[in-house]
Coordinates of C-alpha atoms in Angstrom, one line a residue:
X210 CA 11.9 55.5 -44.4
X211 CA 10.4 53.0 -42.1
X212 CA 6.9 51.9 -43.0
X213 CA 6.2 51.5 -39.2
X214 CA 3.5 52.4 -36.7
X215 CA 6.1 52.7 -34.0
X216 CA 9.9 52.7 -33.4
X217 CA 11.1 52.2 -29.9
X218 CA 15.0 52.4 -29.5
X219 CA 16.5 50.5 -26.5
X220 CA 19.4 52.4 -24.8
X221 CA 22.3 51.3 -22.6
X222 CA 24.5 54.0 -21.3
X223 CA 23.5 56.4 -24.0
X224 CA 24.1 53.8 -26.8
X225 CA 21.3 52.1 -28.7
X226 CA 21.8 48.4 -28.3
X227 CA 18.5 47.4 -29.9
X228 CA 15.2 48.7 -31.2
X229 CA 11.6 47.5 -31.6
X230 CA 9.7 48.2 -34.9
X231 CA 6.0 47.8 -34.8
X232 CA 4.6 47.5 -38.4
X233 CA 1.6 49.5 -39.6
X234 CA -1.8 48.0 -38.9
X235 CA -5.3 48.8 -39.5
X236 CA -6.9 50.5 -36.7
X237 CA -3.5 50.7 -35.0
X238 CA -4.4 53.0 -32.2
X239 CA -2.3 52.6 -28.9
X240 CA -3.7 54.2 -25.7
X241 CA -1.8 54.9 -22.5
X242 CA -2.2 51.5 -21.2
X243 CA -0.7 49.9 -24.4
X244 CA 2.1 52.3 -24.3
X245 CA 3.0 51.7 -20.8
X246 CA 3.1 47.9 -21.7
X247 CA 5.4 48.5 -24.4
X248 CA 7.9 50.6 -22.3
X249 CA 7.8 47.9 -19.5
X250 CA 8.8 45.3 -22.1
X251 CA 11.5 47.5 -23.7
X252 CA 13.0 47.9 -20.2
X253 CA 12.7 44.3 -19.6
X254 CA 14.5 43.6 -23.0
X255 CA 17.3 46.0 -22.2
X256 CA 18.0 44.1 -18.9
X257 CA 18.1 40.7 -20.4
X258 CA 20.2 41.9 -23.4
X259 CA 22.7 43.4 -20.8
X260 CA 22.9 40.2 -18.8
X261 CA 23.4 38.2 -22.0
X262 CA 26.2 40.4 -23.2
X263 CA 27.8 40.0 -19.8
X264 CA 27.4 36.2 -20.0
X265 CA 25.3 36.1 -16.8
X266 CA 23.0 33.4 -17.9
X267 CA 22.1 32.5 -14.3
X268 CA 20.7 35.8 -13.6
X269 CA 18.4 35.5 -16.7
X270 CA 17.3 32.0 -15.6
X271 CA 16.5 33.5 -12.1
X272 CA 14.2 36.2 -13.8
X273 CA 12.4 33.6 -15.9
X274 CA 12.1 31.2 -13.0
X275 CA 10.7 34.2 -11.0
X276 CA 8.2 35.1 -13.6
X277 CA 7.0 31.5 -14.0
X278 CA 6.7 31.0 -10.3
X279 CA 4.6 34.3 -10.2
X280 CA 2.4 33.1 -13.2
X281 CA 1.8 29.7 -11.7
X282 CA 0.8 31.4 -8.2
X283 CA -1.6 33.8 -10.1
X284 CA -3.1 30.9 -12.3
X285 CA -4.0 28.9 -8.8
X286 CA -5.5 32.0 -7.3
X287 CA -7.6 32.6 -10.5
X288 CA -8.7 28.9 -10.2
X289 CA -9.5 29.3 -6.6
X290 CA -11.7 32.5 -7.2
X291 CA -13.6 30.5 -9.8
X292 CA -14.3 27.6 -7.3
X293 CA -15.4 30.2 -4.8
X294 CA -17.9 31.6 -7.1
X295 CA -19.2 28.3 -8.2
X296 CA -19.8 27.4 -4.5
X297 CA -21.8 30.6 -3.9
X298 CA -23.7 30.0 -7.0
X299 CA -24.7 26.4 -6.0
X300 CA -25.8 27.8 -2.5
X301 CA -28.0 30.5 -4.3
X302 CA -29.9 27.8 -5.9
X303 CA -31.3 26.7 -2.5
X304 CA -35.0 27.3 -2.6
X305 CA -36.4 26.4 0.8
X306 CA -35.1 29.4 2.9
X307 CA -36.6 30.1 6.2
X308 CA -37.1 33.6 7.4
X309 CA -37.0 35.0 11.1
X310 CA -37.4 38.5 12.2
X311 CA -35.8 40.0 15.3
X312 CA -37.2 43.0 16.5
X313 CA -38.1 44.6 19.9
X314 CA -36.0 41.8 21.6
X315 CA -38.4 39.1 20.1
X316 CA -38.0 36.4 17.4
X317 CA -40.8 36.0 14.8
X318 CA -41.0 33.2 12.4
X319 CA -41.6 34.8 9.0
X320 CA -42.7 31.7 6.8
X321 CA -43.6 28.0 7.2
X322 CA -40.1 27.0 6.1
X323 CA -38.7 28.8 9.3
X324 CA -41.3 26.8 11.4
X325 CA -40.3 23.6 9.7
X326 CA -36.5 24.0 10.1
X327 CA -36.5 25.7 13.6
X328 CA -38.9 23.6 15.8
X329 CA -37.8 25.1 19.1
X330 CA -39.2 28.2 20.6
X331 CA -36.3 30.8 20.2
X332 CA -37.8 33.2 22.7
X333 CA -38.0 30.8 25.7
X334 CA -35.6 27.8 25.1
X335 CA -32.5 29.7 25.9
X336 CA -30.2 26.7 26.4
X337 CA -30.9 25.1 23.0
X338 CA -27.8 25.1 20.7
X339 CA -29.9 26.5 17.9
X340 CA -31.3 29.2 20.1
X341 CA -27.6 30.0 21.2
X342 CA -26.4 30.0 17.7
X343 CA -29.2 32.4 16.4
X344 CA -28.8 34.8 19.3
X345 CA -25.1 34.9 18.9
X346 CA -25.1 35.9 15.2
X347 CA -27.9 38.3 15.7
X348 CA -26.1 40.1 18.4
X349 CA -23.2 40.2 16.2
X350 CA -24.9 41.5 13.3
X351 CA -26.6 44.3 15.1
X352 CA -23.4 45.3 17.0
X353 CA -21.2 45.4 13.9
X354 CA -23.9 46.4 11.5
X355 CA -22.6 43.6 9.1
X356 CA -24.0 40.2 7.9
X357 CA -23.0 37.3 9.9
X358 CA -22.9 33.6 8.9
X359 CA -22.8 30.5 11.0
X360 CA -23.3 26.6 10.6
X361 CA -25.2 24.4 13.1
X362 CA -25.0 20.6 13.1
X363 CA -28.3 19.2 14.5
X364 CA -27.4 15.7 14.0
X365 CA -25.4 13.6 11.3
X366 CA -28.4 13.9 9.0
X367 CA -29.3 17.6 9.5
X368 CA -27.2 20.7 9.1
X369 CA -28.4 24.2 9.1
X370 CA -26.8 27.4 7.7
X371 CA -27.8 30.7 9.5
X372 CA -27.2 34.3 8.1
X373 CA -28.2 37.2 9.9
X374 CA -28.6 40.6 8.0
X375 CA -29.1 43.8 9.9
X376 CA -31.7 46.5 9.1
X377 CA -30.7 49.4 10.8
X378 CA -33.4 51.7 9.4
X379 CA -36.1 49.5 11.0
X380 CA -33.9 48.5 13.9
X381 CA -34.5 44.9 13.2
X382 CA -32.4 41.8 12.0
X383 CA -33.4 39.3 9.4
X384 CA -32.2 35.9 9.9
X385 CA -32.2 33.4 6.9
X386 CA -32.2 29.6 7.6
X387 CA -31.8 26.9 5.2
X388 CA -30.7 23.2 5.3
X389 CA -27.7 21.7 3.7
X390 CA -28.6 18.1 3.0
X391 CA -25.2 16.9 1.8
X392 CA -22.5 19.6 2.2
X393 CA -20.4 19.9 -1.0
X394 CA -16.7 18.8 -0.7
X395 CA -15.4 22.4 -0.8
X396 CA -17.6 23.3 2.3
X397 CA -16.6 20.2 4.2
X398 CA -12.8 20.9 3.4
X399 CA -12.9 24.6 4.4
X400 CA -14.9 23.8 7.7
X401 CA -12.4 21.0 8.7
X402 CA -9.1 22.7 7.4
X403 CA -7.2 24.6 10.2
X404 CA -8.1 28.3 10.1
X405 CA -4.4 29.1 9.1
X406 CA -4.7 27.3 5.9
X407 CA -8.2 27.5 4.3
X408 CA -6.3 28.6 1.0
X409 CA -4.9 25.2 0.9
X410 CA -8.4 23.6 1.2
X411 CA -9.5 25.7 -1.6
X412 CA -6.7 24.7 -3.8
X413 CA -7.5 20.9 -3.1
X414 CA -10.8 21.7 -5.1
X415 CA -9.6 24.3 -7.5
X416 CA -6.4 22.7 -9.1
X417 CA -6.2 19.7 -11.2
X418 CA -3.5 18.1 -9.0
X419 CA -5.8 18.7 -5.9
X420 CA -8.8 17.0 -7.6
X421 CA -6.5 14.0 -8.4
X422 CA -5.2 14.0 -4.8
X423 CA -8.7 13.8 -3.4
X424 CA -9.5 11.0 -5.7
X425 CA -6.4 9.0 -4.5
X426 CA -7.0 9.9 -1.0
X427 CA -10.6 10.4 -0.1
X428 CA -12.0 11.7 3.2
X429 CA -12.9 15.1 4.7
X430 CA -11.6 14.7 8.3
X431 CA -9.4 17.4 9.6
X432 CA -6.3 15.1 9.9
X433 CA -6.9 13.9 6.2
X434 CA -7.3 17.5 4.8
X435 CA -4.3 18.7 6.6
X436 CA -2.1 15.7 5.4
X437 CA -3.5 16.3 1.8
X438 CA -2.7 20.1 1.9
X439 CA 0.9 19.4 3.0
X440 CA 1.2 16.8 0.3
X441 CA -0.1 19.2 -2.4
X442 CA 2.3 21.9 -1.5
X443 CA 5.0 19.3 -2.0
X444 CA 3.7 18.1 -5.2
X445 CA 3.0 21.6 -6.7
X446 CA 6.4 22.9 -5.7
X447 CA 8.6 23.7 -8.8
X448 CA 11.4 21.7 -6.9
X449 CA 12.4 18.2 -6.9
X450 CA 11.0 15.6 -4.5
X451 CA 13.2 13.6 -2.0
X452 CA 11.7 10.4 -0.8
X453 CA 12.8 9.4 2.9
X454 CA 10.8 6.2 3.2
X455 CA 11.6 2.5 3.5
X456 CA 12.6 0.8 0.2
X457 CA 9.7 -1.6 -0.1
X458 CA 7.2 1.5 -0.2
X459 CA 9.1 3.4 -2.9
X460 CA 7.4 1.8 -6.0
X461 CA 3.7 2.3 -4.9
X462 CA 4.7 6.0 -3.8
X463 CA 6.1 6.6 -7.1
X464 CA 3.0 5.2 -8.7
X465 CA 0.8 7.5 -6.6
X466 CA 2.9 10.5 -7.4
X467 CA 2.7 9.7 -11.1
X468 CA -1.1 9.5 -11.0
X469 CA -1.5 12.8 -9.1
X470 CA 0.9 14.8 -11.3
X471 CA -0.9 13.3 -14.5
X472 CA 2.5 12.0 -15.9
X473 CA 2.4 9.2 -18.6
X474 CA 6.0 8.0 -18.0
X475 CA 8.2 7.1 -15.2
X476 CA 11.7 6.0 -15.9
X477 CA 13.6 4.8 -12.9
X478 CA 17.5 4.5 -12.4
X479 CA 18.6 2.5 -9.4
X480 CA 22.1 3.2 -8.6
X481 CA 24.0 0.2 -6.9
X482 CA 27.5 1.8 -6.5
X483 CA 29.2 5.1 -7.0
X484 CA 29.4 6.3 -10.4
X485 CA 31.6 8.5 -12.6
X486 CA 30.0 11.5 -14.5
X487 CA 30.7 9.8 -17.9
X488 CA 28.7 6.8 -16.8
X489 CA 25.4 8.6 -16.1
X490 CA 25.4 12.2 -17.5
X491 CA 25.1 10.9 -21.3
X492 CA 22.0 9.0 -20.5
X493 CA 20.4 11.9 -18.8
X494 CA 21.7 14.9 -20.5
X495 CA 23.2 13.5 -23.7
X496 CA 26.8 14.1 -24.7
X497 CA 28.8 16.2 -27.1
X498 CA 29.4 14.0 -30.4
X499 CA 32.9 15.1 -30.4
X500 CA 33.6 12.4 -27.7
X501 CA 32.7 9.7 -30.0
X502 CA 30.2 8.4 -27.7
X503 CA 26.9 7.8 -29.4
X504 CA 24.1 6.8 -27.1
X505 CA 21.6 4.3 -28.5
X506 CA 18.6 6.4 -27.2
X507 CA 18.2 10.2 -26.9
X508 CA 18.8 11.7 -23.4
X509 CA 16.1 11.0 -20.8
X510 CA 15.5 14.7 -20.3
X511 CA 14.5 14.8 -24.0
X512 CA 12.6 11.5 -24.2
X513 CA 10.5 12.2 -21.1
X514 CA 9.9 15.9 -21.8
X515 CA 6.2 16.8 -21.6
X516 CA 4.8 13.9 -19.6
X517 CA 7.6 12.1 -17.7
X518 CA 9.2 11.5 -14.3
X519 CA 12.8 10.6 -13.7
X520 CA 13.3 8.8 -10.4
X521 CA 16.8 8.4 -9.3
X522 CA 17.2 5.7 -6.6
X523 CA 20.1 5.8 -4.1
X524 CA 20.9 9.3 -5.7
X525 CA 23.9 9.8 -3.2
X526 CA 25.9 7.5 -5.6
X527 CA 25.7 10.3 -8.4
X528 CA 29.0 12.0 -9.2
X529 CA 29.1 15.6 -7.8
X530 CA 29.4 17.0 -11.1
X531 CA 26.0 15.2 -12.3
X532 CA 24.3 16.3 -8.9
X533 CA 25.3 19.9 -10.0
X534 CA 23.9 19.4 -13.3
X535 CA 20.8 18.1 -12.0
X536 CA 20.3 21.0 -9.3
X537 CA 20.7 23.4 -12.2
X538 CA 17.9 21.6 -14.2
X539 CA 15.5 21.6 -11.4
X540 CA 16.2 25.4 -10.6
X541 CA 15.8 26.6 -14.2
X542 CA 14.2 24.2 -16.2
X543 CA 17.2 24.1 -18.7
X544 CA 20.1 21.7 -19.0
X545 CA 23.3 21.7 -21.0
X546 CA 24.3 18.6 -23.1
X547 CA 27.3 17.0 -21.2
X548 CA 30.7 18.4 -22.3
X549 CA 29.1 21.1 -24.5
X550 CA 27.5 24.6 -24.6
X551 CA 24.3 23.4 -26.1
X552 CA 21.3 24.5 -23.9
X553 CA 18.1 22.5 -23.9
X554 CA 14.7 22.9 -22.1
X555 CA 12.5 20.2 -20.4
X556 CA 9.9 19.8 -17.8
X557 CA 10.7 16.4 -16.6
X558 CA 9.8 16.0 -12.8
X559 CA 12.8 15.1 -10.9
X560 CA 12.4 12.4 -7.8
X561 CA 15.4 11.1 -5.7
X562 CA 15.8 8.9 -2.8
X563 CA 18.7 8.1 -0.5
X564 CA 19.7 4.6 0.6
X565 CA 18.3 4.0 4.1
X566 CA 21.4 1.8 5.1
X567 CA 24.0 3.9 3.4
X568 CA 27.1 5.1 5.5
X569 CA 27.8 8.9 5.6
X570 CA 30.7 8.2 3.1
X571 CA 28.2 9.2 0.3
X572 CA 25.7 11.9 0.4
X573 CA 23.8 14.3 -1.7
X574 CA 25.5 17.6 -2.5
X575 CA 24.2 20.9 -1.0
X576 CA 23.3 22.2 -4.4
X577 CA 21.0 19.3 -5.0
X578 CA 19.6 19.1 -1.5
X579 CA 18.7 22.9 -2.0
X580 CA 16.4 21.9 -5.0
X581 CA 14.6 19.0 -3.3
X582 CA 11.7 19.0 -0.9
X583 CA 11.3 16.1 1.2
X584 CA 8.4 13.7 1.1
X585 CA 8.8 12.0 4.5
X586 CA 5.6 9.7 4.3
X587 CA 4.7 6.8 2.2
X588 CA 1.7 6.8 -0.3
X589 CA 1.6 3.0 -0.4
X590 CA -1.5 2.7 1.8
X591 CA -3.4 4.7 -0.7
X592 CA -2.7 2.5 -3.6
X593 CA -3.4 -1.0 -2.1
X594 CA -6.8 -1.1 -3.5
X595 CA -5.8 -0.3 -7.1
X596 CA -6.6 -3.3 -9.5
X597 CA -4.2 -2.2 -12.3
X598 CA -0.5 -2.4 -11.6
X599 CA 2.0 -0.6 -13.9
X600 CA 4.0 -3.0 -16.2
X601 CA 7.9 -2.8 -16.0
X602 CA 10.8 -4.4 -17.8
X603 CA 14.6 -3.9 -17.2
X604 CA 16.8 -2.3 -19.8
X605 CA 20.5 -2.2 -19.9
X606 CA 22.3 0.4 -22.0
X607 CA 25.0 -1.2 -23.9
X608 CA 27.4 1.8 -23.0
X609 CA 27.2 1.5 -19.3
X610 CA 28.0 -1.5 -17.0
X611 CA 25.0 -3.3 -15.7
X612 CA 26.7 -3.7 -12.4
X613 CA 26.5 0.2 -11.9
X614 CA 22.7 0.5 -11.9
X615 CA 19.6 -1.2 -13.0
X616 CA 17.0 0.8 -15.1
X617 CA 13.2 0.3 -15.0
X618 CA 10.6 2.1 -17.1
X619 CA 7.0 2.2 -16.1
X620 CA 4.3 1.6 -18.7
X621 CA 1.9 4.7 -19.3
X622 CA -1.0 2.4 -18.2
X623 CA -0.7 3.7 -14.6
X624 CA -3.3 3.2 -11.9
X625 CA -6.7 4.8 -11.6
X626 CA -9.1 4.8 -8.8
X627 CA -12.6 3.8 -9.0
X628 CA -14.5 7.1 -9.7
X629 CA -17.9 6.0 -8.2
X630 CA -16.1 5.0 -4.9
X631 CA -14.4 8.3 -4.9
X632 CA -17.5 10.2 -5.5
X633 CA -19.2 8.3 -2.5
X634 CA -16.3 8.7 -0.2
X635 CA -16.3 12.5 -0.9
X636 CA -19.7 12.7 0.9
X637 CA -17.9 11.8 4.2
X638 CA -20.2 10.6 7.0
X639 CA -23.2 11.8 4.9
X640 CA -22.7 8.5 3.0
X641 CA -23.8 6.6 6.0
X642 CA -27.4 7.4 5.6
X643 CA -27.8 5.9 2.2
X644 CA -28.0 2.0 2.1
X645 CA -27.1 1.8 -1.6
X646 CA -23.9 3.9 -0.9
X647 CA -22.9 1.8 2.1
X648 CA -23.5 -1.3 0.1
X649 CA -21.2 -0.2 -2.6
X650 CA -18.6 0.9 -0.1
X651 CA -18.7 -2.3 1.7
X652 CA -18.2 -4.5 -1.4
X653 CA -15.2 -2.5 -2.4
X654 CA -13.4 -2.2 1.1
X655 CA -14.7 -5.1 2.9
X656 CA -13.2 -3.9 6.2
X657 CA -15.0 -1.7 8.7
X658 CA -11.5 0.0 9.9
X659 CA -10.4 0.9 6.4
X660 CA -13.9 2.1 5.6
X661 CA -14.1 4.3 8.7
X662 CA -10.9 5.9 7.9
X663 CA -11.8 6.6 4.2
X664 CA -15.0 8.4 5.4
X665 CA -13.4 10.2 8.3
X666 CA -15.8 8.6 11.1
X667 CA -15.6 6.3 14.1
X668 CA -15.5 2.6 13.5
X669 CA -18.4 2.3 15.7
X670 CA -20.5 4.3 13.3
X671 CA -19.6 1.8 10.5
X672 CA -20.2 -1.1 12.6
X673 CA -23.9 0.3 13.6
X674 CA -24.7 0.9 9.9
X675 CA -23.3 -2.4 8.8
X676 CA -25.8 -4.1 11.3
X677 CA -28.6 -1.8 10.3
X678 CA -28.1 -2.6 6.5
X679 CA -27.1 -6.2 7.1
X680 CA -23.8 -5.9 5.5
X681 CA -21.4 -8.8 6.2

């Protein structure tokens, strides 16, 4: 007799291959929803057991990777929705809202705020941009019987949000007007991002890596936002990263990637000539003790697990067997100790680079290339203002020839951008109207061209403000 609440047999071709027992619990009531969940889990368990019995591990890994990827996508969507709600709530706090009524083909100001914000005569000044914007959304709201919203920029200091709401019963349209003193970063990102990728703009604000990327690369111009969105897609991809940039820009780019991904450790292996699997594989994956090789340190995928990046410079010099093991690790997040069947898990981020002057004799395998996404641009320009540089020291393991490669470990004290500067730069051109903000930015950048790029404005605007505020 089983003292159980529920017994669920798992069948395969009419044979019980497993079963699930749920012990008795207080208040153990299971509704239809819970029962459906149990059935789905039992079917999933049946599939996994079948694959394991047939020794098809790759299919099991594929299913796990699919589920992990879907979970990551859903989590990003949840964060995006939270950010959208926060943005709406911030806008709802706006108190000074002007009201304009449209009825019988005439616009009537409904309160003093409307007179203050809309200084033109809407009924007579047809050519004015505000009049055109108001008439456009009013017509759309009345035609489609649905609210309409638009954004009007009067000058660099004044921006208005117009919302038209139809009232079919009274045959009128109510237009709400309010001023946006300093548009929040999310609105600037959405307005400047390409219309086909507004989700990417929201991800920049809603995800942790997006927030860190915004801190590293300030600015809200359309070109800057599109660049950051493409970069975020590469960084958040489950695949490894392949750098295709000049050699002298690799170190600052790795430092920037370390900061954006919040990784505490970076371990670099620079290969100087072709290697055999036995030279490198034990260092990365460990090795079966039966071979009598006992490395001084645990494998890198173990020591870097949880907060590390493994960078392989000149990865084309890796033996094809090692490249295949790396490709499997990137694809499934698991690795096998070299020359053994022991399977381990790790979340180390893999970054590779190819030598710029290498002949076609050595190259990355197709398996490894399929698991790498290219980062074709350097991030070195965005780390030039950092004041803290990572400490490095060289290490030569006793079991491998120093002529094969050099190894570098980066200290966890990686670079951090100035938070105050990042906050001011996030204002974009709105920062120009504040003398204190401009003084802080000028003391930090000391260059008009660089400052113009950071704020996403023309250099002439910076030059004019510098003269106005006497910044030299």
